[in-house]
XYZ file of N, CA and C in Angstrom:
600
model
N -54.831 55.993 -15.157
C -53.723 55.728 -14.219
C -53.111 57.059 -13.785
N -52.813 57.067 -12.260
C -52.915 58.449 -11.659
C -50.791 58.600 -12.054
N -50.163 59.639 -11.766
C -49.031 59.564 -11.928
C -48.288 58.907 -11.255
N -48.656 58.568 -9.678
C -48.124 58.458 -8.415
C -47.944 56.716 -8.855
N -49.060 55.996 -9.421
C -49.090 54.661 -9.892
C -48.534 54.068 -11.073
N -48.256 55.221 -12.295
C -47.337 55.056 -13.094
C -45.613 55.173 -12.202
N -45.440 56.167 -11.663
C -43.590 55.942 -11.272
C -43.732 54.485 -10.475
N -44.981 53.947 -9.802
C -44.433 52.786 -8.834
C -44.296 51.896 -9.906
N -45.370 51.344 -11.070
C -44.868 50.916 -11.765
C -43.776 50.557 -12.354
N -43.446 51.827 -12.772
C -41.774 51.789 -13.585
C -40.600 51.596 -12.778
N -40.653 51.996 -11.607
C -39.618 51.725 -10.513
C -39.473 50.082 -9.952
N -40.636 49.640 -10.118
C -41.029 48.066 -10.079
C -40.218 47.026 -11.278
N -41.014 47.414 -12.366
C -40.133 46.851 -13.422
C -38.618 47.250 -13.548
N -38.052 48.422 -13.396
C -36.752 48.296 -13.113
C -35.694 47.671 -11.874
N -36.663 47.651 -10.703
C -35.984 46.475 -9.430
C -36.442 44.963 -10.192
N -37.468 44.784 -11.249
C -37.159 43.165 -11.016
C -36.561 43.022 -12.296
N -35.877 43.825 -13.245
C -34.987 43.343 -14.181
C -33.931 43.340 -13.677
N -33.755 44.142 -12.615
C -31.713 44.154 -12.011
C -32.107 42.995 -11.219
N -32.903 42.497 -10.372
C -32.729 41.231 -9.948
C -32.579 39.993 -10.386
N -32.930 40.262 -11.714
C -32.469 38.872 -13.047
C -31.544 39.292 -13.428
N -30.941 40.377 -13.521
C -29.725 40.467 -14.335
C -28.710 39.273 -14.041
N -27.871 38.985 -15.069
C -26.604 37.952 -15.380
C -25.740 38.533 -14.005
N -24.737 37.477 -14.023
C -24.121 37.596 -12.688
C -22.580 38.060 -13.646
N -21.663 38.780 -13.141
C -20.200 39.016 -14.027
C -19.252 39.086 -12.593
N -18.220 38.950 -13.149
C -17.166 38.247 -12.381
C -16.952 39.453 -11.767
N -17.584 40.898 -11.810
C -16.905 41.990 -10.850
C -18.468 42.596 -10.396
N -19.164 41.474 -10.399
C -20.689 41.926 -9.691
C -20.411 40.944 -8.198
N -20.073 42.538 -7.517
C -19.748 41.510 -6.141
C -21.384 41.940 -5.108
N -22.042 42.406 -5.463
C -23.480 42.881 -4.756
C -24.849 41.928 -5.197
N -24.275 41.621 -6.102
C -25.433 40.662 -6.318
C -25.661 39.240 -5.545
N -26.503 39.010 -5.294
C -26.685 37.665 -4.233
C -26.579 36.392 -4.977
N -26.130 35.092 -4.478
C -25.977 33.909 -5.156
C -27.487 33.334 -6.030
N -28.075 34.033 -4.922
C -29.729 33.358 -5.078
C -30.045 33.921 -6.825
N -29.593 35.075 -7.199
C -30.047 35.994 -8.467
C -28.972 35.064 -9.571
N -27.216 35.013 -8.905
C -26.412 34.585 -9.757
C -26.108 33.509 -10.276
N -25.813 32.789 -11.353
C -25.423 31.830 -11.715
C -23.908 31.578 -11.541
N -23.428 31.264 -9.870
C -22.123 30.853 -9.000
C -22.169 29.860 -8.651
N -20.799 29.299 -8.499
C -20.766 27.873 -7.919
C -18.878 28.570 -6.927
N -19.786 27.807 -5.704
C -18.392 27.926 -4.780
C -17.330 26.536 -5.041
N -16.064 26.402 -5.044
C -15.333 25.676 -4.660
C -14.104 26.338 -3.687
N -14.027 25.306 -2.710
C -12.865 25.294 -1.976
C -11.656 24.258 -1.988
N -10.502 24.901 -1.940
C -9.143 24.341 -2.526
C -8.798 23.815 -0.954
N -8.603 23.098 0.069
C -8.238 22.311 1.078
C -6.637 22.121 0.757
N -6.154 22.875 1.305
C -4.244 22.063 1.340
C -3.728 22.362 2.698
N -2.413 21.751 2.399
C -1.435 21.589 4.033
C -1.077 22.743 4.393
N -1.911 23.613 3.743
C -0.900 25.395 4.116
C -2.348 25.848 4.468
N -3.545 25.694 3.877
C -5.071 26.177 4.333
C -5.838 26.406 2.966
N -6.761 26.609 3.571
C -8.023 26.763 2.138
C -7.753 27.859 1.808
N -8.238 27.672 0.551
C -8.558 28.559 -0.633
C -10.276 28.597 -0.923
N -10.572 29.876 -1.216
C -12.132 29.229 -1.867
C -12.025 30.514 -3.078
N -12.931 29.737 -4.044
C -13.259 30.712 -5.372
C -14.934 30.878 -5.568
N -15.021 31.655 -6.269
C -16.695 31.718 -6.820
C -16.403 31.312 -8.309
N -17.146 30.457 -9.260
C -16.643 29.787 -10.032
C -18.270 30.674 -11.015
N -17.937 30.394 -12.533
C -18.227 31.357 -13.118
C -18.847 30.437 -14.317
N -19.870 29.268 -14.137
C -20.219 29.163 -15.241
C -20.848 29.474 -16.639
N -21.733 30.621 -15.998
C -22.196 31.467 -17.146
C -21.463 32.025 -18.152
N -20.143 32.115 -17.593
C -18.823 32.663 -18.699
C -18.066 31.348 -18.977
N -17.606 30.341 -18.103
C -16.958 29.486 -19.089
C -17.464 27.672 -18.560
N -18.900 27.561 -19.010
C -19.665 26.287 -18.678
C -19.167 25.315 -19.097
N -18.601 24.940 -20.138
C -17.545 23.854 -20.206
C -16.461 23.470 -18.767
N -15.824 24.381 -18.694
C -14.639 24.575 -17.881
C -15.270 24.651 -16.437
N -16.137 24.973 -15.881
C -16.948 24.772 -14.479
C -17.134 23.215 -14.845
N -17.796 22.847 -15.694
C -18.226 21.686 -15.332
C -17.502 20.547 -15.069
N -16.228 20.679 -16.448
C -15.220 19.771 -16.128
C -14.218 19.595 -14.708
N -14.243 21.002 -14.055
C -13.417 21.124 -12.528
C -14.499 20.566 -11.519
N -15.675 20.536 -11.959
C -16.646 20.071 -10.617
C -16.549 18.506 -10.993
N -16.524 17.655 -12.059
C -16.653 16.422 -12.234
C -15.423 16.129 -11.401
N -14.358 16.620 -11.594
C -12.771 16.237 -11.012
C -12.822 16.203 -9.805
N -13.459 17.076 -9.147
C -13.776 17.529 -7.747
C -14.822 16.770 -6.757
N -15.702 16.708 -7.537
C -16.795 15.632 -6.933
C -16.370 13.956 -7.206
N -15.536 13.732 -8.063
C -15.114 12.499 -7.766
C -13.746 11.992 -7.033
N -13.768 13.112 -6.659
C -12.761 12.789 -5.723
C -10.956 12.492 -6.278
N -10.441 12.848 -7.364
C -9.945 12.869 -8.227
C -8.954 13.772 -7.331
N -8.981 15.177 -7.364
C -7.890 16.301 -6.533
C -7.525 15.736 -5.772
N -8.074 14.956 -4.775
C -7.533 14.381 -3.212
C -6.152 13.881 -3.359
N -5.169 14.626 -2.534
C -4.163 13.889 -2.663
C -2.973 14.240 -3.616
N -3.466 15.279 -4.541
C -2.442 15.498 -5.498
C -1.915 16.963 -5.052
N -1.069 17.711 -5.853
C -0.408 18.356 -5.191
C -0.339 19.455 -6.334
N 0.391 20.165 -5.744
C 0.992 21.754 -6.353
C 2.816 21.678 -6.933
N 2.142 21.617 -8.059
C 3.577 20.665 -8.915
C 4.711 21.729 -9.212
N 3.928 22.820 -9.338
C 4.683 23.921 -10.352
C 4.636 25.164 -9.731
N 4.969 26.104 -9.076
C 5.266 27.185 -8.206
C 6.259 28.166 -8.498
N 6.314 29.397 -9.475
C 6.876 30.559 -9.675
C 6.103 31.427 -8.965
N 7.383 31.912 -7.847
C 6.703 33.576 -7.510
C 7.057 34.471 -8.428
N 5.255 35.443 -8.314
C 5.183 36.181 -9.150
C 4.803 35.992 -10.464
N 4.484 34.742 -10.360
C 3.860 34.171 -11.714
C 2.253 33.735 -11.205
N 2.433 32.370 -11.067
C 1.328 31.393 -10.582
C 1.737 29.910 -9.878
N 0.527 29.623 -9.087
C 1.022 28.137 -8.756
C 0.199 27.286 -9.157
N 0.307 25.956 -10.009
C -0.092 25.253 -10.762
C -0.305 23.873 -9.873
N -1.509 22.538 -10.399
C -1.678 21.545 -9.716
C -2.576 21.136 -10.213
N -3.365 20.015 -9.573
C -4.427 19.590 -10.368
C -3.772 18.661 -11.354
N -2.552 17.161 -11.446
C -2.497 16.628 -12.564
C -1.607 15.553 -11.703
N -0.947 15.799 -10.596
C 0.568 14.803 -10.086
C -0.112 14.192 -8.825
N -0.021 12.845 -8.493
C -0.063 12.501 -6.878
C 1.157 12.798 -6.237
N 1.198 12.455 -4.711
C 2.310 13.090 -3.707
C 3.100 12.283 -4.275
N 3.216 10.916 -4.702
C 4.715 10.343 -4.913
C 5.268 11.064 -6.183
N 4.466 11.879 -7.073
C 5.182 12.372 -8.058
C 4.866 11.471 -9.522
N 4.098 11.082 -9.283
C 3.114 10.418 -10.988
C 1.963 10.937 -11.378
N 2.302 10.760 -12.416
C 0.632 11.706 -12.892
C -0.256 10.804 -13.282
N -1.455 11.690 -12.860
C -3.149 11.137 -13.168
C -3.202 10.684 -14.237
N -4.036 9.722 -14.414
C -5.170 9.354 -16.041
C -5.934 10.823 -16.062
N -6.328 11.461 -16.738
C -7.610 12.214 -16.470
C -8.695 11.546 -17.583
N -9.608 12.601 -17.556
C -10.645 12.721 -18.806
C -9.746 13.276 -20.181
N -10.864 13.287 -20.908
C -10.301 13.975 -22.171
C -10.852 15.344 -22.000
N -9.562 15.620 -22.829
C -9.195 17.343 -22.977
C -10.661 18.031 -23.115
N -10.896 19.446 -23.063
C -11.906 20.294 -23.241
C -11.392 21.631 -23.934
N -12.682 22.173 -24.371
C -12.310 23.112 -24.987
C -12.234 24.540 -24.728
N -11.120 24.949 -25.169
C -10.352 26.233 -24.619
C -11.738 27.170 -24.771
N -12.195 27.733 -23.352
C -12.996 29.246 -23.017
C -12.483 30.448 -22.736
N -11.388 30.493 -23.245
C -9.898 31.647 -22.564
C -10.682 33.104 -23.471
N -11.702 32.880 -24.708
C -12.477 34.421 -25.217
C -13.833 34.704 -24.463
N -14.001 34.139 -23.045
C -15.025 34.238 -22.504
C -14.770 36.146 -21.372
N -14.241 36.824 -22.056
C -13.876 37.892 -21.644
C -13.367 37.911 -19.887
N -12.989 37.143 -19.733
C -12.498 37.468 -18.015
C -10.931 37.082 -18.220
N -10.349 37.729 -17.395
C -8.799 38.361 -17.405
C -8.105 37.409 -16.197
N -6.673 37.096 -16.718
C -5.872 36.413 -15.856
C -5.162 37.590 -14.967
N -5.886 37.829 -13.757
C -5.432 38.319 -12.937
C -5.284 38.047 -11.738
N -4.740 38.550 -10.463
C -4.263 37.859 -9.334
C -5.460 37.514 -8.663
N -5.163 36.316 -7.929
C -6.150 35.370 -7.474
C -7.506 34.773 -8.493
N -7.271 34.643 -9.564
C -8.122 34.194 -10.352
C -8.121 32.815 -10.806
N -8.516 31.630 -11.198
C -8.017 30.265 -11.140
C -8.546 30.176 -12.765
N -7.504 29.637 -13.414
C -7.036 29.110 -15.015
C -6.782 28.185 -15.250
N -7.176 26.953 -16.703
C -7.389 26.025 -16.581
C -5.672 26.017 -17.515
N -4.916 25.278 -16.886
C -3.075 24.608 -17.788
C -3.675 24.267 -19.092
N -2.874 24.133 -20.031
C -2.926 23.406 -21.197
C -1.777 23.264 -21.543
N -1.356 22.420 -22.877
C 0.141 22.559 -23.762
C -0.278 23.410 -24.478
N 0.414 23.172 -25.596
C 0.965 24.423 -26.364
C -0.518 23.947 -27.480
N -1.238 23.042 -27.464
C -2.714 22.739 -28.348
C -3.449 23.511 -27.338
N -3.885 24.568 -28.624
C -5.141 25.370 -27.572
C -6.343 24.299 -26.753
N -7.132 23.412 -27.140
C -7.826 22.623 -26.327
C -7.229 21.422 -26.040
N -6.360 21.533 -24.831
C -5.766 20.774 -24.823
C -6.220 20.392 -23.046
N -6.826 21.316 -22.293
C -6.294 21.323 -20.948
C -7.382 20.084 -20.673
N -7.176 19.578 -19.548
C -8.034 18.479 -18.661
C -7.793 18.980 -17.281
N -7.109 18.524 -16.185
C -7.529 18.586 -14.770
C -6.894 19.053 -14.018
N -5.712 20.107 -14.672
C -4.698 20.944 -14.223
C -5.213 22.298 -14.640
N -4.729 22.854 -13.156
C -5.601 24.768 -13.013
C -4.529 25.529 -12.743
N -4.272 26.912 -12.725
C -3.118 27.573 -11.953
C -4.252 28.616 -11.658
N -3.497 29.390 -10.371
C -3.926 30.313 -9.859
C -2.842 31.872 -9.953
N -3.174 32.697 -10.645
C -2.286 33.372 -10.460
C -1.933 34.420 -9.508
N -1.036 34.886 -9.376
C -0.610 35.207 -8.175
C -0.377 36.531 -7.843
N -0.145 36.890 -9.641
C 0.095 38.587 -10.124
C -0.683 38.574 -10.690
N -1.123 40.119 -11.608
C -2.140 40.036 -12.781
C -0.879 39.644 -14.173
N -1.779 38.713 -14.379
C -0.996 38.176 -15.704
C -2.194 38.064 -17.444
N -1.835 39.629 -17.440
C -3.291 39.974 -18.737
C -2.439 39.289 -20.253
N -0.944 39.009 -20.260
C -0.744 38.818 -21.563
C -0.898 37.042 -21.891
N -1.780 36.402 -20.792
C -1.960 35.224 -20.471
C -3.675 34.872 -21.209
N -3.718 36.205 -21.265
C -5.146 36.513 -22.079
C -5.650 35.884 -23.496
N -7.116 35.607 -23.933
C -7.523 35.496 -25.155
C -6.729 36.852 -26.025
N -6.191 36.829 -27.119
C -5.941 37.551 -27.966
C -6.516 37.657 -29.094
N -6.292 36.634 -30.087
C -6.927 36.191 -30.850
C -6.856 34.715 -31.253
N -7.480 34.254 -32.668
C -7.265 32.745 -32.861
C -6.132 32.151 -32.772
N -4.761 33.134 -33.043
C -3.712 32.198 -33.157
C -2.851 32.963 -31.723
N -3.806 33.600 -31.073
C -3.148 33.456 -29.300
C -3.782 33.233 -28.658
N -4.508 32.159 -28.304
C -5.829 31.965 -27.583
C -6.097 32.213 -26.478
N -4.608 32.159 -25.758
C -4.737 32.166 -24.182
C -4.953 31.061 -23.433
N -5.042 31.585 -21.972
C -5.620 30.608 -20.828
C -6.608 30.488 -20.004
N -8.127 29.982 -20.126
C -9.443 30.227 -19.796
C -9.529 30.191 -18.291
N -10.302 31.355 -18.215
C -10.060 31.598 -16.732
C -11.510 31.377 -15.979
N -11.927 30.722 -15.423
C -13.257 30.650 -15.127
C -13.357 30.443 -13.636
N -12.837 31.309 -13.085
C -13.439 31.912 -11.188
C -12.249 32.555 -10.832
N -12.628 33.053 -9.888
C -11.650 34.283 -8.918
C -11.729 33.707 -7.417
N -11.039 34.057 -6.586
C -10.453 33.857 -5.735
C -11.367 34.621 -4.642
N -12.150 34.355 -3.481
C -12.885 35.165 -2.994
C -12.172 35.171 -1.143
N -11.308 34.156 -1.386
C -10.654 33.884 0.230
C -9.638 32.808 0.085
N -8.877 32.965 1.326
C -7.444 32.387 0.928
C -6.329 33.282 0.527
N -6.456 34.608 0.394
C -4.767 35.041 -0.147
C -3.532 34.915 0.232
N -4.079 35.060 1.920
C -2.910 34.466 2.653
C -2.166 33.009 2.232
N -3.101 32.364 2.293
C -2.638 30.953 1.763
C -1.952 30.891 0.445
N -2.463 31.766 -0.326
C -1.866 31.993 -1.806
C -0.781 32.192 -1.567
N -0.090 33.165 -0.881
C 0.958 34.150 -1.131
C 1.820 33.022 0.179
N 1.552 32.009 0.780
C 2.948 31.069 1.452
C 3.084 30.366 0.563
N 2.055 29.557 -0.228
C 2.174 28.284 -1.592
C 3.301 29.053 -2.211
N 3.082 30.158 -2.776
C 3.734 31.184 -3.726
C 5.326 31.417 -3.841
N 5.524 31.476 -1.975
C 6.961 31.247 -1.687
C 8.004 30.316 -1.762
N 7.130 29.256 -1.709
C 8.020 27.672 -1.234
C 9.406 27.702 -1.795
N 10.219 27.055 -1.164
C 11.456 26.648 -1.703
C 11.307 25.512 -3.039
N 11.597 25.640 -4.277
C 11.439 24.849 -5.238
C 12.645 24.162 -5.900
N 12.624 23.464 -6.435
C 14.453 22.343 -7.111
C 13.300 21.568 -8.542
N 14.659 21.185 -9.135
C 14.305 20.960 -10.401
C 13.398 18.768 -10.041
N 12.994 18.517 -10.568
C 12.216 17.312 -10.355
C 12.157 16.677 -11.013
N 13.491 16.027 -11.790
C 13.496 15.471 -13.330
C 13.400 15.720 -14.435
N 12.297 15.974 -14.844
C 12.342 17.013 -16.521
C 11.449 18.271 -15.824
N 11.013 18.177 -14.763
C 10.139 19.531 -13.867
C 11.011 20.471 -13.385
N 10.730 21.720 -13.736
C 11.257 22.848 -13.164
C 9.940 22.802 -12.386
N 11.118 24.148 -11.077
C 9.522 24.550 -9.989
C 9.035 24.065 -9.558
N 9.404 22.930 -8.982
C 8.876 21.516 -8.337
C 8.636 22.355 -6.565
N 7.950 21.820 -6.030
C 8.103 22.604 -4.506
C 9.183 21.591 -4.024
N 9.934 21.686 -2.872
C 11.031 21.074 -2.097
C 9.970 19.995 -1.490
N 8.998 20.753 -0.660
C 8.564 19.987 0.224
C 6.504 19.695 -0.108
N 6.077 18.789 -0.392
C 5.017 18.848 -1.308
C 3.700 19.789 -0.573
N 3.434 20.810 -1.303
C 2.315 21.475 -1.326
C 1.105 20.314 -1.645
N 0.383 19.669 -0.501
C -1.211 18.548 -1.097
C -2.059 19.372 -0.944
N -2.919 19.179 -2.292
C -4.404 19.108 -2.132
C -5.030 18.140 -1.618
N -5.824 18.617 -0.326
C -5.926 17.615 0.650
C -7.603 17.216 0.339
N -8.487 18.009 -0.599
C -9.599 17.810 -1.161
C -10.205 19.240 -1.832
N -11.027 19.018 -2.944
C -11.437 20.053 -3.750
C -13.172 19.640 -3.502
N -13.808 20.944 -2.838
C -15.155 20.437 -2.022
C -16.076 21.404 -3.133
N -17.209 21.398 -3.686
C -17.684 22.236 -4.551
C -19.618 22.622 -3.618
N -19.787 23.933 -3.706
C -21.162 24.425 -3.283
C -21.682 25.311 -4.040
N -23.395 24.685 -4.644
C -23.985 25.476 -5.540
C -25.106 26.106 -4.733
């Protein structure tokens, strides 16, 4: 083997291992076709949102937001909870202000190393680490102490980022809000999710 046919070689095998390489939430060059992404778009009365959704890092938590989504479940419900400078929360109330049945809870992916930072979408829970079901927030700032820590701070699993929509983020973000019974941060005037559409 002449030299000229050894470098094509080796230059070969190194283009088709970066073309398998894993997809990570700050590999923005890599193509969908190589990555393991799933698009969803957030539809509301203010405009879409869309994320690239991240199952390779938290496959539980993709799967459970696409079941919610594909059954048609989001339609209609709203954006319950709204601090600027925090996040805006949804995914659990219809417009009259009652909440969903969901599924049962899933389990917290918040040590899947990706960071609560602005425009990134996080799955709610209570104060039981696996606790969350069909409520997400998006945050709005970087919010890293929202992070896996350890076992007895688990955090809030964050599984996709925000790839369009900020604008839309940052009017949700503003709304005028009043207290809503035992709800703080209620919006005045209801922020709907008008449908949650998912593309693999």
């Amino acid at each position: 083997m002449d030299f000229k046919n050894a470098i094509f070689i080796i230059v070969a095998s190194i283009v088709f291992l970066i073309s398998f390489a894993g997809c990570t939430e700050s590999d923005s060059t890599t193509s969908n076709e190589t990555c393991e992404i799933v698009y969803a778009t957030i539809q509301t009365n203010y405009g879409n949102m869309t994320f690239e959704l991240y199952p390779d890092k938290a496959p539980i938590t993709v799967e459970n937001f696409k079941k919610y989504a594909e059954s048609g479940f989001y339609e209609e419900t709203i954006f319950h909870r709204v601090i600027s400078d925090f996040m805006v929360q949804g995914g659990g109330f219809n417009i009259d202000g009652t909440k969903k049945e969901t599924l049962d809870p899933i389990k917290n992916e918040a040590d899947n190393g990706l960071s609560n930072k602005r425009g990134t979408i996080a799955m709610a829970r209570t104060t039981i680490v696996d606790s969350a079901t069909s409520q997400f927030f998006i945050n709005t700032v970087d919010n890293s102490y929202l992070d896996y820590q350890d076992d007895s701070n688990y955090g809030y699993a964050v599984f996709g980022k925000m790839i369009d929509g900020f604008d839309v983020l940052d009017e949700i973000e503003n709304v005028a809000t009043a207290n809503n019974g035992q709800y703080q941060n209620w919006p005045v005037e209801n922020v709907i999710i008008e449908k949650v559409t998912i593309e693999e």
